[in-house]
Tab-separated table of C-alpha atoms and ligand atoms in Angstrom:
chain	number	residue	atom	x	y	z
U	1	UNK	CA	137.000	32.018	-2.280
U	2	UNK	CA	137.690	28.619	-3.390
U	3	UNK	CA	136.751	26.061	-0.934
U	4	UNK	CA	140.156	23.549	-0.300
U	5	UNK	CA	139.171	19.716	1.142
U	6	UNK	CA	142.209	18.811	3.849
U	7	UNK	CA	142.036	15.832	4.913
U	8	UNK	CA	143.893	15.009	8.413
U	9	UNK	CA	142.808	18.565	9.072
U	10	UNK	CA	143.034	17.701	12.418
U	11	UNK	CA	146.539	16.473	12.706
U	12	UNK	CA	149.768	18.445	13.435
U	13	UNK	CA	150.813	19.255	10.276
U	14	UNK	CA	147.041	19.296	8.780
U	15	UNK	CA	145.792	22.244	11.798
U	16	UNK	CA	148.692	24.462	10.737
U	17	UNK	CA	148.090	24.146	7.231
U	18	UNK	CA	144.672	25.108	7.990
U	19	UNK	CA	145.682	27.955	9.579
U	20	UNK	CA	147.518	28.945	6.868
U	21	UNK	CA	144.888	28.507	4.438
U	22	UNK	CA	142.151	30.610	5.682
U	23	UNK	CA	145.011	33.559	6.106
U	24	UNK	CA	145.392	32.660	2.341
U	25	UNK	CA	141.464	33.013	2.069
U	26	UNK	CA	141.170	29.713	1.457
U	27	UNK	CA	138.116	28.319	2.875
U	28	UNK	CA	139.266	24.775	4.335
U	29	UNK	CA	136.460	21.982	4.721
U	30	UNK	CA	138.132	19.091	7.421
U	31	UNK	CA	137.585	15.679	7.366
U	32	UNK	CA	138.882	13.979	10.073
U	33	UNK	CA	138.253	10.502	11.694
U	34	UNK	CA	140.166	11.656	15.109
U	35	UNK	CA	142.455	8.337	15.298
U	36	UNK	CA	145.214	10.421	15.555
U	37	UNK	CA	144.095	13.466	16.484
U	38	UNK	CA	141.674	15.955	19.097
U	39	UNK	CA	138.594	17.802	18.586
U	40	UNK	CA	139.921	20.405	20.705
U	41	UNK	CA	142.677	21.086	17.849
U	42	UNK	CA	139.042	22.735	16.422
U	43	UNK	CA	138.985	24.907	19.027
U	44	UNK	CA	142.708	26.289	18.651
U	45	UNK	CA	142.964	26.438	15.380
U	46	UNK	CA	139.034	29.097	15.426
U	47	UNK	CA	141.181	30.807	18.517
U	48	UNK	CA	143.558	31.501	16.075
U	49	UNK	CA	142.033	32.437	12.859
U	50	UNK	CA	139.040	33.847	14.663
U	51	UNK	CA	136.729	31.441	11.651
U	52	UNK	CA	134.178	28.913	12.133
U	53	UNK	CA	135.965	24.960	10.939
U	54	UNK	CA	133.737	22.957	8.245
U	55	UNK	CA	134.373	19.554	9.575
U	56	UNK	CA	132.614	16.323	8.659
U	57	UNK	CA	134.609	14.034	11.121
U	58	UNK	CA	134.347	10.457	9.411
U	59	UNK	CA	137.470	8.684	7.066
U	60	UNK	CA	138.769	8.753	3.980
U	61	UNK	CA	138.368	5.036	3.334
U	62	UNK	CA	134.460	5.034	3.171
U	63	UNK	CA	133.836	6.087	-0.400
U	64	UNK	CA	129.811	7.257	0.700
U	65	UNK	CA	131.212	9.223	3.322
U	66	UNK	CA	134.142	10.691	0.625
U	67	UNK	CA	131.063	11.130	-1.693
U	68	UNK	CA	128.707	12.839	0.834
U	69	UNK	CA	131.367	15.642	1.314
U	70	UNK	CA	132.016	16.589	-1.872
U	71	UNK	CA	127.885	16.954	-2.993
U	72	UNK	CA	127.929	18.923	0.267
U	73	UNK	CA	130.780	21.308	-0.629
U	74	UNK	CA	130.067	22.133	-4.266
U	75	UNK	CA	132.699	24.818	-4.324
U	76	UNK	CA	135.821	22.294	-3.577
U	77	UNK	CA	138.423	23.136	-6.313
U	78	UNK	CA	141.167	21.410	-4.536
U	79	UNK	CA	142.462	18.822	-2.223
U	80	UNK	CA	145.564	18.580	0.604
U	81	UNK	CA	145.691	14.865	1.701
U	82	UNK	CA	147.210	14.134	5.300
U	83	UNK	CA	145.203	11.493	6.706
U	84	UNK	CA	147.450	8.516	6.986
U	85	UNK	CA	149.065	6.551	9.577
U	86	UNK	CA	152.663	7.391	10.193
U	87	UNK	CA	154.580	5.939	12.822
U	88	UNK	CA	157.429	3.704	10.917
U	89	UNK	CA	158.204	1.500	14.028
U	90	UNK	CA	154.419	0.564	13.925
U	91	UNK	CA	154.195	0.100	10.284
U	92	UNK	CA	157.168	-2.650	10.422
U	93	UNK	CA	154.701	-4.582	12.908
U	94	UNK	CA	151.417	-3.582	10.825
U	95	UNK	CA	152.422	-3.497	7.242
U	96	UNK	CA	148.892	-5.239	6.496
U	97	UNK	CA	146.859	-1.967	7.974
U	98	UNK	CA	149.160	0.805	6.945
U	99	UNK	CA	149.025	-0.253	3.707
U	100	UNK	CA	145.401	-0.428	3.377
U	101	UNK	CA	144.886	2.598	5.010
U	102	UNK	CA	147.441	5.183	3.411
U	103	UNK	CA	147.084	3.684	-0.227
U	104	UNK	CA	143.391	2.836	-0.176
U	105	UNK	CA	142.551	6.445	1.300
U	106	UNK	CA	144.364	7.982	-1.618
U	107	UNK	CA	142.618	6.074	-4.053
U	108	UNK	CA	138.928	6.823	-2.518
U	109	UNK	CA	139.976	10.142	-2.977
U	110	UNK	CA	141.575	9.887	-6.055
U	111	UNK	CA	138.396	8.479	-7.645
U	112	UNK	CA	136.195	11.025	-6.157
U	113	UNK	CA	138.173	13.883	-6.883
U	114	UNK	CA	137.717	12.356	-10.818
U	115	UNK	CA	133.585	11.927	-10.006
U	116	UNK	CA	133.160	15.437	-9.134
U	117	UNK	CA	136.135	16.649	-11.370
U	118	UNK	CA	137.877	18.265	-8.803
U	119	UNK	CA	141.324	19.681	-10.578
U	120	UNK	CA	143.992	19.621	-8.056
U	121	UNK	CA	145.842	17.991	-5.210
U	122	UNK	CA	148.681	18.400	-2.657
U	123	UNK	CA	150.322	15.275	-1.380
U	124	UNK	CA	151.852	15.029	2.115
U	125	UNK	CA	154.988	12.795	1.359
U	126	UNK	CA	158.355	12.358	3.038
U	127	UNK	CA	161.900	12.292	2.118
U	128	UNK	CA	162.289	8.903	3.414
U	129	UNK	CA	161.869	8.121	-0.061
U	130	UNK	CA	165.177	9.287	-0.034
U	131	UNK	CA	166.782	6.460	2.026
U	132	UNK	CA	170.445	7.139	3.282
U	133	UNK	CA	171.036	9.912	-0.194
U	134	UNK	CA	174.621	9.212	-1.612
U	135	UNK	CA	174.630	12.610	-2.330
U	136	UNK	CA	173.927	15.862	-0.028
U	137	UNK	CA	172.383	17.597	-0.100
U	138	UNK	CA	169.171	15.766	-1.396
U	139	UNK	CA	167.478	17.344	-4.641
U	140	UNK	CA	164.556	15.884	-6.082
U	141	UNK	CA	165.836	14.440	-8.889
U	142	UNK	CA	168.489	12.109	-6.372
U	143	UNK	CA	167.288	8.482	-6.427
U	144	UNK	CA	164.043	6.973	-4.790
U	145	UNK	CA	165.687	4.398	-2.587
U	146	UNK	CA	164.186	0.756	-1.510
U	147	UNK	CA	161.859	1.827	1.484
U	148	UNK	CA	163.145	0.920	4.765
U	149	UNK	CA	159.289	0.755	6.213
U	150	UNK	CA	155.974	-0.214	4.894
U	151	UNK	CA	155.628	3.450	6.278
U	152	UNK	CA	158.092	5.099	3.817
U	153	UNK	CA	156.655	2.309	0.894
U	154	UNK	CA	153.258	3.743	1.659
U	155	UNK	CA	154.497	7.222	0.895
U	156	UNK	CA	156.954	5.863	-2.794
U	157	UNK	CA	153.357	3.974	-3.748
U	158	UNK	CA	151.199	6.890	-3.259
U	159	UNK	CA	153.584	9.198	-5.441
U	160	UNK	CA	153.339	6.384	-8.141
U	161	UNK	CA	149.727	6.395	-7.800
U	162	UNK	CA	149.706	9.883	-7.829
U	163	UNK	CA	151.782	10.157	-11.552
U	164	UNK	CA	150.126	7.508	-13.101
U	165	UNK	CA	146.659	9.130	-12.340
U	166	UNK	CA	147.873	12.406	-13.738
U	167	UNK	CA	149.200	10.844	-16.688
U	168	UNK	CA	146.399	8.520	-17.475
U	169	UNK	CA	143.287	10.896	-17.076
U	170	UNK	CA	145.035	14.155	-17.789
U	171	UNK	CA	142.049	15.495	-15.293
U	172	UNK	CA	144.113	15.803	-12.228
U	173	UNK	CA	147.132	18.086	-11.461
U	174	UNK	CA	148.966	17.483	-8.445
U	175	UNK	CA	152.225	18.010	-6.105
U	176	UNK	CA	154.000	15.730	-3.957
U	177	UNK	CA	155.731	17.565	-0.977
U	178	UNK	CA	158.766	16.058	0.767
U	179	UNK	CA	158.460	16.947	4.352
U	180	UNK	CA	162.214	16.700	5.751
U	181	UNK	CA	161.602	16.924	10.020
U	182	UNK	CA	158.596	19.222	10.560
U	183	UNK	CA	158.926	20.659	14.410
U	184	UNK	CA	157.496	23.154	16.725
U	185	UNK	CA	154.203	24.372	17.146
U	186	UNK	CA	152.128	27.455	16.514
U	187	UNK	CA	153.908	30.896	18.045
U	188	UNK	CA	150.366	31.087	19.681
U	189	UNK	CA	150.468	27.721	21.753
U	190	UNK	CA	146.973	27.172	20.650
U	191	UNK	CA	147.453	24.295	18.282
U	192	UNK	CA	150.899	21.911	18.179
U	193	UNK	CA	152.088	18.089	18.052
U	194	UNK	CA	149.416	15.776	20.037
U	195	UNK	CA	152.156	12.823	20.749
U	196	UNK	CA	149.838	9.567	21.895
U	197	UNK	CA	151.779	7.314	24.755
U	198	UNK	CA	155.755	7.559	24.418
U	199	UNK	CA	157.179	9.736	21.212
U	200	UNK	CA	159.509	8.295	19.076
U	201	UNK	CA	160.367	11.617	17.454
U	202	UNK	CA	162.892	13.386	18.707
U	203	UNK	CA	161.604	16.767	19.516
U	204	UNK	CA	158.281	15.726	21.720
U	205	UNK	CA	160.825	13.391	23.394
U	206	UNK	CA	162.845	16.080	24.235
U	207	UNK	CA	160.305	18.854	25.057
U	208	UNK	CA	158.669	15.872	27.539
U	209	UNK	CA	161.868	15.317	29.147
U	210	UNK	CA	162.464	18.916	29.926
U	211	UNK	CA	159.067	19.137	31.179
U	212	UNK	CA	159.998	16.246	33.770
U	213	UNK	CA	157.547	13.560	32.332
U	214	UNK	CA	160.178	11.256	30.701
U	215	UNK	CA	163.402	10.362	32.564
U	216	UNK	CA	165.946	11.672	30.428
U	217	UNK	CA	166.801	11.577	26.575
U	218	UNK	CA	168.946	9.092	24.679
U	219	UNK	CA	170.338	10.185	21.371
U	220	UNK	CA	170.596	7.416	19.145
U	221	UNK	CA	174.349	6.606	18.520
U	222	UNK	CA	177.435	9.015	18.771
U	223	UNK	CA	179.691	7.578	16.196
U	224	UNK	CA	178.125	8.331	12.955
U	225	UNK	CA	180.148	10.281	10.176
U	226	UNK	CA	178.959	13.555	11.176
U	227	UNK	CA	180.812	16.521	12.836
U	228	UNK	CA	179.792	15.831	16.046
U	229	UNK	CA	178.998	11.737	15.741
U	230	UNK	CA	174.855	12.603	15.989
U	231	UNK	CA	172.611	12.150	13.348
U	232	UNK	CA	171.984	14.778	10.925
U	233	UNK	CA	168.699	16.070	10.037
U	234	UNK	CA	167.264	18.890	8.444
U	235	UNK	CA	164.007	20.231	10.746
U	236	UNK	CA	161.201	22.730	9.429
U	237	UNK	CA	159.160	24.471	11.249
U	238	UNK	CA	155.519	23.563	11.087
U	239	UNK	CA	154.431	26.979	10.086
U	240	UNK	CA	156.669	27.358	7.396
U	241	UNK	CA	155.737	23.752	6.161
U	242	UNK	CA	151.992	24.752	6.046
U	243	UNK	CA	152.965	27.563	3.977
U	244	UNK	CA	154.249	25.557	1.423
U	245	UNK	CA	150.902	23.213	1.252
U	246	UNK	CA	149.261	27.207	0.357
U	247	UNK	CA	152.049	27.830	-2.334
U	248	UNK	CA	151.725	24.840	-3.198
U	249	UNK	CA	147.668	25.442	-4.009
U	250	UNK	CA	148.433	28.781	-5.348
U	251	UNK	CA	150.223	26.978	-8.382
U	252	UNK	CA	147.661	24.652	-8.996
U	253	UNK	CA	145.039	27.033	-8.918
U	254	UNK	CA	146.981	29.046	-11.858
U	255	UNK	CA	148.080	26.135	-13.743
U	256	UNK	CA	146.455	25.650	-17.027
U	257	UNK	CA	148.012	22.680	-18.078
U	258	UNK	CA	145.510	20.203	-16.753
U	259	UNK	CA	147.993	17.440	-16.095
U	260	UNK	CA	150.947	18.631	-14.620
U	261	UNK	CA	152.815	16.227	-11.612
U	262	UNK	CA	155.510	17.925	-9.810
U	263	UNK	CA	157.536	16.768	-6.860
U	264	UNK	CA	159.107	19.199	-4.099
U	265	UNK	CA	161.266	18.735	-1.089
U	266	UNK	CA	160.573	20.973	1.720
U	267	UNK	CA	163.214	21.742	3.990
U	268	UNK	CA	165.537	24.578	5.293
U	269	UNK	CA	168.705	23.564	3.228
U	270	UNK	CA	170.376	23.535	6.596
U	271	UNK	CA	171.288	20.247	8.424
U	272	UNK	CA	171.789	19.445	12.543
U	273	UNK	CA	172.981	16.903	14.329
U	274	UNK	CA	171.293	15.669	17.606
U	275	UNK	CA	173.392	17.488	19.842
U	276	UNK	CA	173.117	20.766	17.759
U	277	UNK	CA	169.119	20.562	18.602
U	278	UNK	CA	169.781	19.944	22.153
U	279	UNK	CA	171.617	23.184	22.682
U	280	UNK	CA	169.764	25.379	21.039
U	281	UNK	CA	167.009	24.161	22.851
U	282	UNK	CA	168.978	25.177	26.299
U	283	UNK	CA	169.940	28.277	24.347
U	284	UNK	CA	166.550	29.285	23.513
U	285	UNK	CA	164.461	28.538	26.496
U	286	UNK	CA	167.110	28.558	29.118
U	287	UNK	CA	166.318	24.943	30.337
U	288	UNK	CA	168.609	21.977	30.453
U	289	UNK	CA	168.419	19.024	28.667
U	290	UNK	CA	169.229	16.079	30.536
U	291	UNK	CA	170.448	13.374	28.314
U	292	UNK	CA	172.584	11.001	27.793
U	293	UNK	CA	174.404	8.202	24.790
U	294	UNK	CA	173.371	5.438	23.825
U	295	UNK	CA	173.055	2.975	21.250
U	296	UNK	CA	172.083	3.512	17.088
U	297	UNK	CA	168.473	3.136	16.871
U	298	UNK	CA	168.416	0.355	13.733
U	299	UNK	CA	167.131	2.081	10.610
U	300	UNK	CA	168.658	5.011	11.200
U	301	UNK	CA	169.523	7.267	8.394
U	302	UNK	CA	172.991	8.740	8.913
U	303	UNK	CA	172.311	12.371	7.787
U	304	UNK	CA	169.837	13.979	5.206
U	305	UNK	CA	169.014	17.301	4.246
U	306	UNK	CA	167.494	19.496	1.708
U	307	UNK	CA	168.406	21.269	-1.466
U	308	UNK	CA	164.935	23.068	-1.457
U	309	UNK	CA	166.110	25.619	-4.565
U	310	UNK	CA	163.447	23.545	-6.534
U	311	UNK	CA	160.651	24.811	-4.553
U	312	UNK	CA	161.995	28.593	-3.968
U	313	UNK	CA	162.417	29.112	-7.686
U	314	UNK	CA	159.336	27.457	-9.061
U	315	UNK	CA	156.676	28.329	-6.221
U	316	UNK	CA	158.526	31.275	-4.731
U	317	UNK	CA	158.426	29.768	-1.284
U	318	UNK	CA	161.312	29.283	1.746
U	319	UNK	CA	162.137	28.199	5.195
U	320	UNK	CA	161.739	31.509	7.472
U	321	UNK	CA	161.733	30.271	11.026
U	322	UNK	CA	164.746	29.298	12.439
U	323	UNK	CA	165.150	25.917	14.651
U	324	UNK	CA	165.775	28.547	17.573
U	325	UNK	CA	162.534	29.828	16.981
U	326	UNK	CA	160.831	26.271	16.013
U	327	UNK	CA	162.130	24.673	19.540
U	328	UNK	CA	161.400	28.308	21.987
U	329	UNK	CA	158.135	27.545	19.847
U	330	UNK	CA	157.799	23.683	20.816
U	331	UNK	CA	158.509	24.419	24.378
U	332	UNK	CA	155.688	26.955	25.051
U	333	UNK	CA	153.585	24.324	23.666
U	334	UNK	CA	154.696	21.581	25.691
U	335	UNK	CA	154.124	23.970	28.507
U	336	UNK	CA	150.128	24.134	27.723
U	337	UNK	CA	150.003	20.334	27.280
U	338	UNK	CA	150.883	19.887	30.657
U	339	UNK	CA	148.725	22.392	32.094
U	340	UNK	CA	145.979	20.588	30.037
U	341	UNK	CA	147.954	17.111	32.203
U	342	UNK	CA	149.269	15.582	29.207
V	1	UDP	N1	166.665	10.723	18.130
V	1	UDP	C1	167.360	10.495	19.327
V	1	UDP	N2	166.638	10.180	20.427
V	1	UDP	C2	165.280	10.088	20.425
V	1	UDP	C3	164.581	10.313	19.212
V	1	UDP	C4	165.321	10.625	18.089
V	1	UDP	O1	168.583	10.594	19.370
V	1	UDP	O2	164.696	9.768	21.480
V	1	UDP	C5	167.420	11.090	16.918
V	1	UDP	C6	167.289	10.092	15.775
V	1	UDP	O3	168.281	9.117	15.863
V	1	UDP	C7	167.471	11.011	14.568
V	1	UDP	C8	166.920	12.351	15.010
V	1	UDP	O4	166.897	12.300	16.435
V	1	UDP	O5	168.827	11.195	14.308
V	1	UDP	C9	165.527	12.617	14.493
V	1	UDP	O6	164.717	11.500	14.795
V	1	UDP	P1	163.156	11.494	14.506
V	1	UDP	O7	162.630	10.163	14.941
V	1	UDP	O8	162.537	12.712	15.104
V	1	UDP	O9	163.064	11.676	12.926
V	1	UDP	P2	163.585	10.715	11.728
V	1	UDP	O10	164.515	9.706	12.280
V	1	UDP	O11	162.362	10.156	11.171
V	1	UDP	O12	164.278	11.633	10.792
């Protein structure tokens, strides 16, 4: 059973993919350094899976720390890398410490995975690299855009880093996955999103309106060149997007050319506006939304979703929740973080 090193294990998309992993029998070794995260996300993700966690809580920056883990975990074959920062309105105000964290993390890694010749990696990356696409849906050979955030630069330099690490050393094979908008939470409401002060996502916005601890909702501009004037976006479910980090591993694992770089968007193929999310919300957990228009939030993307045939004919992997299921999903768990008072 290899042994896989995630790190962010701890963070939303991270604890699913762990999940995921040991179902895969995977053994999944954490490290964490709980900036953006909960120890109790431990607890729900061994509620779950019914295993003990390997966790060395510490970060990815500290290259003894980095070092320490792998001579502790001999049998690491392979790495998923999630720990970075991620909110874009706070990288415009800290480009300085998101780009030292996201890019200097990867390359701690990146030079101990070569010390202790550890073969592959999966890449948490984002289709903001796609910018506003001139053509939808998005495939992954459409154009990298300029980044609109230090955030989404973070995620273009990484991918660079990535390729040219690949190409140089030949020692490395790795994917880059292109999350479109990963939602819900675990059907089990034991592990989920863990929003800090006010969420600038839409979803945890929405689910803490409905749960009466923001006022109401404001979608972000009505006159956009979509059917409905809302913003279009294509949303994942967590659980499916986990799955993909575990196909993703699966193809590494088999791969014998030792330095292979591929790139895959993840995403349903489907796209919805704002108001499409907000009744299927009402539709699938019989609350009401309260909400209300108001202005574009700048930065916007218009609409963007995914061709993900790439990634269904090369790693045999696709979307199988629907948003229905992702937001009933979403809800229950907003309903245990406020019985926890958050
Ligand atoms: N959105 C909104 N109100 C909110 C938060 C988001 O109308 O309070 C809209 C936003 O304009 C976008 C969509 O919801 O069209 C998804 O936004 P999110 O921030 O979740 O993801 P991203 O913009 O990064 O795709």
């Amino acid at each position: 059973m290899p042994s896989i090193l995630v790190t962010g294990g701890a963070g939303y998309i991270g604890s699913h993919t762990v999940v995921e992993l040991f179902r895969a029998d995977y053994k999944p070794v954490i490290i964490d350094n709980f900036s953006n995260s909960e120890k109790s996300v431990l607890k729900g993700i061994e509620a779950i899976t019914g295993e003990t966690i390997s966790l060395y809580a510490g970060d990815c920056n500290d290259e003894q720390f980095v070092k320490h883990v792998f001579e502790s975990e001999p049998e690491i074959t392979g790495c998923i890398h999630f720990a970075a920062y991620k909110a874009v309105g706070e990288s415009v105000e800290k480009p300085v410490q998101y780009y030292k964290n996201n890019i200097n993390s990867l390359l701690e890694l990146l030079s101990a995975m070569l010390k202790f010749n550890i073969k592959n990696l999966v890449f948490s990356s984002s289709c903001t690299v796609y910018g506003q696409p001139d053509d939808l849906p998005v495939t992954e050979s459409s154009p990298v855009k300029k980044a609109e955030s230090p955030y989404g630069n973070t995620k273009q330099i990484c991918e660079e880093i990535i390729k040219d690490t690949v190409d140089a050393t030949g020692k490395i094979k790795a994917v880059s996955l292109r999350y479109f908008n990963p939602v819900g939470a675990h059907p089990t409401s034991q592990i989920g999103e863990l929003p800090i002060g006010t969420p600038n996502n839409l979803i945890p916005f929405l689910t803490q309106t409905v749960a009466g601890i923001r006022e109401e909702l404001i979608i972000f501009g009505d006159d956009y060149n979509t059917p409905d004037g809302t913003c279009v976006r294509d949303y994942i479910h967590v659980v499916d997007l986990a799955k993909a980090h575990v196909k993703a591993l699966d193809y590494l694992e088999k791969e014998k050319n030792d330095s292979v770089y591929q790139v895959f968007n993840v995403g349903t193929g489907n796209g919805h506006t704002v108001l499409d999310v907000i009744k299927t919300f009402e539709l699938a957990t019989g609350e009401k939304v309260k909400y209300r228009i108001g202005i574009r939030r700048p930065g916007d993307i218009e609409k963007v979703w995914a061709n993900a045939d790439k990634i269904y004919e090369e790693l045999n992997w696709k979307a199988e929740r629907t948003l229905k299921q992702a937001l009933y999903d979403a809800w229950n768990w907003q309903k245990v973080l406020k019985s926890r008072g958050k």
